[in-house]
CSV table of C-alpha atoms in Angstrom, one decimal:
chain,number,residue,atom,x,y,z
A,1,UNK,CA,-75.8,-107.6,134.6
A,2,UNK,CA,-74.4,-104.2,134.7
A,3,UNK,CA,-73.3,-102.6,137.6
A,4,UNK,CA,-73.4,-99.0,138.4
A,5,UNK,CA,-70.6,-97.3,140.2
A,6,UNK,CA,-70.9,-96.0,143.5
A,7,UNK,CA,-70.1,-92.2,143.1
A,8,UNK,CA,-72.9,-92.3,139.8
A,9,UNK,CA,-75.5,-94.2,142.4
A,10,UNK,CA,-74.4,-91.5,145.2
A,11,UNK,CA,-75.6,-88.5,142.3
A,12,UNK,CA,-78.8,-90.6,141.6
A,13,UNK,CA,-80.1,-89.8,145.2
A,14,UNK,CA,-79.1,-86.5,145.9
A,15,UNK,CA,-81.5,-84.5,145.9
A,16,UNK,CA,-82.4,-82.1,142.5
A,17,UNK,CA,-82.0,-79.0,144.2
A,18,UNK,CA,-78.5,-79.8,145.8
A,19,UNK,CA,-77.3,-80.9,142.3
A,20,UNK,CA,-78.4,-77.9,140.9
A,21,UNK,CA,-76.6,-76.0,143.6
A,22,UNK,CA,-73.4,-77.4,141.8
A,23,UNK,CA,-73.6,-75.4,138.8
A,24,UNK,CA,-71.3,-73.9,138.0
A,25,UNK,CA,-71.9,-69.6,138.5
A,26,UNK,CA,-70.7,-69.0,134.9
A,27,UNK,CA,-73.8,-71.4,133.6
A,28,UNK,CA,-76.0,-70.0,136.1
A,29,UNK,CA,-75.5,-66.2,135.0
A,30,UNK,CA,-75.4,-67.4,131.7
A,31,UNK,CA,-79.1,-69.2,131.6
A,32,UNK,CA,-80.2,-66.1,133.9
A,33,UNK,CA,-79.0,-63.9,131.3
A,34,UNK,CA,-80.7,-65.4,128.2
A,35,UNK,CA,-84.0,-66.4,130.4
A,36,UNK,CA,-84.1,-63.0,131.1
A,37,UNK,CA,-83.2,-61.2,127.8
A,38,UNK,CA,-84.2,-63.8,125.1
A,39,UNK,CA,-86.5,-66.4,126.1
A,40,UNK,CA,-89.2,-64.3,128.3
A,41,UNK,CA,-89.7,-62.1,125.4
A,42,UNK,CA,-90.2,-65.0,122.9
A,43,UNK,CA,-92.4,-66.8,125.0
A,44,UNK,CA,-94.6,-63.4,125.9
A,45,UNK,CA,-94.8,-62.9,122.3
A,46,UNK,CA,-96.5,-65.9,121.7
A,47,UNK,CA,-98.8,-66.0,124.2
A,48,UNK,CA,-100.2,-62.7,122.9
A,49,UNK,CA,-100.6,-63.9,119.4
A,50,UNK,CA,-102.4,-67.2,120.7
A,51,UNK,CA,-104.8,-64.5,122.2
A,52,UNK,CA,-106.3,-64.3,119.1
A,53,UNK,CA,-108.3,-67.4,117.4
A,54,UNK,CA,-106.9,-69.7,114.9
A,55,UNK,CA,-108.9,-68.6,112.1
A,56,UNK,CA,-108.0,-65.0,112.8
A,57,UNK,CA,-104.4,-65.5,113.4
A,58,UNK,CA,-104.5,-67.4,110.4
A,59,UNK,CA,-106.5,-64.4,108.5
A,60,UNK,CA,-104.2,-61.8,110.1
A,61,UNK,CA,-101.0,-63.2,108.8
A,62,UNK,CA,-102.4,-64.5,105.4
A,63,UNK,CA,-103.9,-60.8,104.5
A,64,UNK,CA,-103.2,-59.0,101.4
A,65,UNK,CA,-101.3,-56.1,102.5
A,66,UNK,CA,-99.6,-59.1,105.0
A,67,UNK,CA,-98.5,-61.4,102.2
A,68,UNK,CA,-97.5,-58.0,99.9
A,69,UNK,CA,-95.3,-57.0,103.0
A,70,UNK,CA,-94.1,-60.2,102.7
A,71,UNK,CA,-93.2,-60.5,99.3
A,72,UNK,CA,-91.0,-57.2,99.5
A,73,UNK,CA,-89.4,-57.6,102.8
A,74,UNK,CA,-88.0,-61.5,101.8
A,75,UNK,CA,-87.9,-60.8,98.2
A,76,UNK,CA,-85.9,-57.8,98.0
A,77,UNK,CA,-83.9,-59.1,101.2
A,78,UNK,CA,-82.8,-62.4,98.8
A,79,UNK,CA,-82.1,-60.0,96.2
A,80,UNK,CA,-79.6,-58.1,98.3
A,81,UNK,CA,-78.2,-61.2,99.6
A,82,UNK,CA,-77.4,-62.6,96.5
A,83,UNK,CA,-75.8,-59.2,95.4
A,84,UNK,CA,-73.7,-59.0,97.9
A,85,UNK,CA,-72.7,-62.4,97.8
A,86,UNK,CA,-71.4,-61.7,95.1
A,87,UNK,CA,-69.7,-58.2,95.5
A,88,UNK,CA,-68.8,-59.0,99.3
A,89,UNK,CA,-66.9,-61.7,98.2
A,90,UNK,CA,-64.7,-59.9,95.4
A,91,UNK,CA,-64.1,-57.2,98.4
A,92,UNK,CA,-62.8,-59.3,100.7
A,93,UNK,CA,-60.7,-61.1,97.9
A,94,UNK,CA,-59.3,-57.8,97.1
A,95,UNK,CA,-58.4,-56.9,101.0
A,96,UNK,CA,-56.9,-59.9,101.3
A,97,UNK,CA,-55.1,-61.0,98.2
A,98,UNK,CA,-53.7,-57.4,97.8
A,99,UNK,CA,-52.0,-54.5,98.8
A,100,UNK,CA,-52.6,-51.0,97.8
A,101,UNK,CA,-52.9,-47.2,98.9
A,102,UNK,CA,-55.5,-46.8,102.1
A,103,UNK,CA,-56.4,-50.4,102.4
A,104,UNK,CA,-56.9,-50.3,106.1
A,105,UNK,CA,-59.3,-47.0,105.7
A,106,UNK,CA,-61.4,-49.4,103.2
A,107,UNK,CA,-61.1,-52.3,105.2
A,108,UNK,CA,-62.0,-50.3,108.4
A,109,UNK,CA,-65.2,-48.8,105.8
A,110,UNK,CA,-66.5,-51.7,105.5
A,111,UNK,CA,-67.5,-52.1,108.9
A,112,UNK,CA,-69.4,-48.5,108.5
A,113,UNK,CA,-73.2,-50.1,108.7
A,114,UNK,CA,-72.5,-51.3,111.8
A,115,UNK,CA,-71.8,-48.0,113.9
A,116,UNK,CA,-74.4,-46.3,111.8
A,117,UNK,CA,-77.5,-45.3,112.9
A,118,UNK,CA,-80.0,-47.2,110.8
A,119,UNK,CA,-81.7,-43.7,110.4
A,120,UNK,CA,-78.5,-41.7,109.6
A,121,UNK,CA,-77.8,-44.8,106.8
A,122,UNK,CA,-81.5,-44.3,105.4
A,123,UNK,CA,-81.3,-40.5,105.4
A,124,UNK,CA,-78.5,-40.4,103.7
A,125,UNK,CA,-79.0,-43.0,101.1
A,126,UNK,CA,-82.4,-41.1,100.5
A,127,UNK,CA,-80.9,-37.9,99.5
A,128,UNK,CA,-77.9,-39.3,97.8
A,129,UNK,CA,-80.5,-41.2,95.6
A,130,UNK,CA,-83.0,-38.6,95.4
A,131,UNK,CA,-83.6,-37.4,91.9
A,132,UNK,CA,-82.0,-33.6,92.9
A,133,UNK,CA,-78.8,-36.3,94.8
A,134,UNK,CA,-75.5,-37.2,93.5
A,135,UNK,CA,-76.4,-40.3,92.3
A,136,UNK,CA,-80.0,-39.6,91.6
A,137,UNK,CA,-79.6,-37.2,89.5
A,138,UNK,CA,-77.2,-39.3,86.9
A,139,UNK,CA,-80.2,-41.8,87.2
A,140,UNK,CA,-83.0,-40.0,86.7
A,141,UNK,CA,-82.3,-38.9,83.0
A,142,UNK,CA,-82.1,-43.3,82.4
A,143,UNK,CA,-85.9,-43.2,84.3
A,144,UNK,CA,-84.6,-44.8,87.4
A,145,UNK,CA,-85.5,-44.0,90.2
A,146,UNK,CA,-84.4,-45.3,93.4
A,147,UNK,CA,-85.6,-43.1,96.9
A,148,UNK,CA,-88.9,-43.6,97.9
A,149,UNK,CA,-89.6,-47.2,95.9
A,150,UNK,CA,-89.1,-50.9,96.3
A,151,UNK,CA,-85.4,-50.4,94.1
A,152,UNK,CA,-84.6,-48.1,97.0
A,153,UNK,CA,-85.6,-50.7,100.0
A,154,UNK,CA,-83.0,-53.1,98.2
A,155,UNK,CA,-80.7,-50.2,98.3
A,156,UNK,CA,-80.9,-49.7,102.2
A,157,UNK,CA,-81.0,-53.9,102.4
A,158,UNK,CA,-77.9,-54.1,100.6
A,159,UNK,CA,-76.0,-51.3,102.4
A,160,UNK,CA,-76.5,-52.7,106.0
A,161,UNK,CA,-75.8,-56.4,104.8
A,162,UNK,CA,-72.8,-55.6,103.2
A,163,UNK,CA,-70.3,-56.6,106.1
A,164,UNK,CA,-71.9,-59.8,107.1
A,165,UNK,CA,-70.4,-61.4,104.0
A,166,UNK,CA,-66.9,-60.0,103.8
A,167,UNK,CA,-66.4,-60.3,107.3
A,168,UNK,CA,-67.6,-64.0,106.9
A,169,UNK,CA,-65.4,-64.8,104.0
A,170,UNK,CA,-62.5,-62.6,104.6
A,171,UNK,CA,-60.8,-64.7,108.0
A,172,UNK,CA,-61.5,-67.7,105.5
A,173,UNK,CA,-59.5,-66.4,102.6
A,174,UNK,CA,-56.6,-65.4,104.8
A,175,UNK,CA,-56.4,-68.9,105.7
A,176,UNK,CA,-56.3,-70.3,102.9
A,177,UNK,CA,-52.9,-71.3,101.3
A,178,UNK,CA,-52.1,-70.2,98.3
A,179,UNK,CA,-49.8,-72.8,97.8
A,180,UNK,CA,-52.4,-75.2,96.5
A,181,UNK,CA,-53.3,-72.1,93.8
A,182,UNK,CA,-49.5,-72.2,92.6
A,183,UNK,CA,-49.8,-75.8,92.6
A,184,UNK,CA,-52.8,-75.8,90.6
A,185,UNK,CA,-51.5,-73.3,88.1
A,186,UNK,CA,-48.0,-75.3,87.8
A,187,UNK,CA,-50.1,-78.4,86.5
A,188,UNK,CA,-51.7,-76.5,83.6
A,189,UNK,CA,-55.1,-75.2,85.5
A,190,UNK,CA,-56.1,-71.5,84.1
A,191,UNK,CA,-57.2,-68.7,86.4
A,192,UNK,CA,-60.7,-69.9,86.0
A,193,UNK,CA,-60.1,-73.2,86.3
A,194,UNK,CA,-58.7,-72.9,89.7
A,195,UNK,CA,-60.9,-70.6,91.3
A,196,UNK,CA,-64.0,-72.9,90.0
A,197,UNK,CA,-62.3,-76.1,91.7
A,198,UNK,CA,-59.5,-75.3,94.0
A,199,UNK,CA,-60.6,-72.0,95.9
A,200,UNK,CA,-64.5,-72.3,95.5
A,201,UNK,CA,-65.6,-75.7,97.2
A,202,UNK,CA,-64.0,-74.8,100.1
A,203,UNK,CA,-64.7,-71.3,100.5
A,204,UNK,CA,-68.6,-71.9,99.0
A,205,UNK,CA,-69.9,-73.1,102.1
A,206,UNK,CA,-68.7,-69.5,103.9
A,207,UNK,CA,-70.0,-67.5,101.5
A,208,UNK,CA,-73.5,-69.0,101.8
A,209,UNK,CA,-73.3,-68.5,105.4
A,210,UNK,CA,-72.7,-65.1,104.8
A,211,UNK,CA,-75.4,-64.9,102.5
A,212,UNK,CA,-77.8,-66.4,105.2
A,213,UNK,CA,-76.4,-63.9,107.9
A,214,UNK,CA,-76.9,-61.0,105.2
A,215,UNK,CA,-80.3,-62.0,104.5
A,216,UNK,CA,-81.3,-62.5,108.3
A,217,UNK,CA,-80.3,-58.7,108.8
A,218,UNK,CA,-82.2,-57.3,105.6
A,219,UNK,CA,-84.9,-58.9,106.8
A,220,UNK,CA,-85.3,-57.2,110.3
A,221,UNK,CA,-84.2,-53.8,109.2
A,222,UNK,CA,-86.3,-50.5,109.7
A,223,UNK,CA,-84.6,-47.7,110.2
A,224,UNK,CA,-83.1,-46.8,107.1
A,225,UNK,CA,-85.6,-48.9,104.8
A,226,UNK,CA,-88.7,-46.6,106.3
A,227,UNK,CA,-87.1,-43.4,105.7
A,228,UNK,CA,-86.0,-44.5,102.0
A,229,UNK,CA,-89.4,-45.7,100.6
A,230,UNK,CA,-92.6,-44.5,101.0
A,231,UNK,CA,-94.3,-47.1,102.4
A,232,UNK,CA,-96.6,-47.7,100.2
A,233,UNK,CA,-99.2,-50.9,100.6
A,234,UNK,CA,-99.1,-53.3,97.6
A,235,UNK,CA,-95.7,-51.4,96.6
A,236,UNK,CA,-92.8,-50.7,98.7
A,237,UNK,CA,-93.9,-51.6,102.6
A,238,UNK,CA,-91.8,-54.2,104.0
A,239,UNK,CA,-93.1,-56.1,107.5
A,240,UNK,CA,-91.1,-54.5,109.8
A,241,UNK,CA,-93.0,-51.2,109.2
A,242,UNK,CA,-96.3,-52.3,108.8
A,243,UNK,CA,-96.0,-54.1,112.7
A,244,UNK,CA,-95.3,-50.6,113.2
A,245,UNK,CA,-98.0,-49.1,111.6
A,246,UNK,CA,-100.4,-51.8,113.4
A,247,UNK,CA,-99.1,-50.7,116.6
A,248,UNK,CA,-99.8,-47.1,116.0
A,249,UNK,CA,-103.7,-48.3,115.1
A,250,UNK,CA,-103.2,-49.9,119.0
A,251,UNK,CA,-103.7,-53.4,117.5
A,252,UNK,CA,-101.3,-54.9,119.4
A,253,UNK,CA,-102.6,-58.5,118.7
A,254,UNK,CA,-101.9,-57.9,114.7
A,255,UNK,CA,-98.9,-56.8,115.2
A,256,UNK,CA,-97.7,-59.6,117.4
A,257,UNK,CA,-99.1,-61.8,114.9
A,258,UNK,CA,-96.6,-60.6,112.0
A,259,UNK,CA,-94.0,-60.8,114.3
A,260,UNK,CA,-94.5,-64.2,114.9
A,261,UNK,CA,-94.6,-64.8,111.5
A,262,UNK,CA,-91.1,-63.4,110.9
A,263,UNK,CA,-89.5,-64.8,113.9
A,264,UNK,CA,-90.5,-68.1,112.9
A,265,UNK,CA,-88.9,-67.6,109.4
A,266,UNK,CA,-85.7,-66.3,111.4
A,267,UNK,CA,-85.8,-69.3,113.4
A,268,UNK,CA,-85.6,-71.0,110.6
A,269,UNK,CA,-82.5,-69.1,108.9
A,270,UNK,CA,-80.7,-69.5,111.9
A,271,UNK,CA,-81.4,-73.3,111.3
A,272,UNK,CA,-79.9,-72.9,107.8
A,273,UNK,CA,-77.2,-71.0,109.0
A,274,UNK,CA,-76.0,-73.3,111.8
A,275,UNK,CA,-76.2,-76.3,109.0
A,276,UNK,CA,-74.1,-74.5,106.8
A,277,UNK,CA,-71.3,-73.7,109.4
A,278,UNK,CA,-71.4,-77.5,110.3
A,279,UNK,CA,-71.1,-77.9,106.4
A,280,UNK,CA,-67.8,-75.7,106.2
A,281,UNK,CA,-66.2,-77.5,108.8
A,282,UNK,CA,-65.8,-80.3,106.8
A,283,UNK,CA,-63.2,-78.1,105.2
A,284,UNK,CA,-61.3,-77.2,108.2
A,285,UNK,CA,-59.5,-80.5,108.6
């Protein structure tokens, strides 16, 4: 028989509302706050999607200009991603492993898309990559072409994702010792060889957290991606703009469909992204 002290049986009769009358402030503002600010909007979203019938929310979000949308915004947003997993993760090896002219101006760059107006960012990569810009004109002889098509959405998605994975990997690299790489190379391991199995497995699982963080962004931009294509059905429009578009046509019940569809999938990524943080504490120990 189990017995159940007296101060736990004392909590068990008092009243709900007087317990609740013990939370602390900080938890109460808090849960105000993201009530408020997060979960009403979330909520009202879906009650105006479930406005409209199954089979038409289902027709709505499975459309052909929907699923093209689709295919360019997460396509091209994996794409960029992957890129800048990559390239975002030499960068932050270089800030951190070295130490050269104007670093801090470069480090302090890199953090660029994030005070940038998204429109400023999509102007400006528009005319740098128009075929009469600085770059556009070196491409255009090749027959690339970059502003106002799907090359130049991936453009845009990779410029504003850009810091999400060096400033994900960089605070791992500066912990990491590099005693164990001078260990590693004193028992015969190349270069190679020790990236590949000392300074990859534990850094991996930061870098695809970048990745996912990186991807999450590209995925929600507008501002500079509509200003860089031309948002074109079947070709360059991503999701974001098309919600727009339906808004402008006052269907507010399509738009709020698409959105559903793309805050589920961010639901989702933030899923992902929470199991791979769990994953790269495992390494932390």
């Amino acid at each position: 028989m189990t017995t159940v002290s007296p101060s736990l049986e004392v909590e068990r009769k008092t009243p709900f509302w007087k317990r609740l009358g013990r939370v602390p402030w900080t938890w109460r503002i808090t849960i105000g706050y993201l009530t408020v600010m997060l979960f009403i909007p979330i909520i009202a979203m879906f009650l105006k999607a479930s406005t409209e019938p199954p089979t038409r929310f289902w027709a709505i979000a499975t459309s052909d200009i929907a699923l093209a949308t689709y295919n360019v915004t997460f396509v091209t947003a994996l794409f960029a991603a992957f890129l800048n997993g990559i390239f975002g993760t030499l960068i932050a090896w270089v800030l951190v492993r070295y130490d050269f002219p104007l670093k801090r101006l470069i480090d302090a760059t890199v953090d660029l898309p994030f005070a940038l107006p998204t429109s400023v960012a999509g102007l400006t990569l528009a005319t740098v990559y128009s075929n009469n810009g600085w770059l556009g004109s070196l491409l255009a002889p090749l027959g690339i072409k970059v502003s106002f098509t799907r090359t130049g959405v991936a453009v845009a998605m990779i410029f504003i994702s850009l810091p999400f994975i060096v400033r994900t990997v960089q605070p791992v690299l500066q912990e990491m010792e590099q005693e164990i790489e001078e260990a590693a190379w004193c028992l015969g391991a190349s270069q190679w060889q020790t990236f590949w199995k000392v300074i990859l497995p534990p850094l991996f699982p930061t870098i695809l957290t970048g990745v996912a963080l990186g991807f999450s962004r590209a995925v929600g931009e507008y501002g500079s991606t509509v200003i860089i294509s031309s948002n074109t059905p079947y070709q360059d429009l991503i999701a974001p703009v098309l919600i727009f578009q339906r808004l402008e046509q006052y269907d507010y019940s399509g738009a709020t469909v698409i959105g559903i569809v793309l805050l589920s999938i961010s639901l989702v990524l933030l899923l992902a992204i929470n199991f791979l943080q769990a994953w790269a504490r495992r390494y932390d120990t």
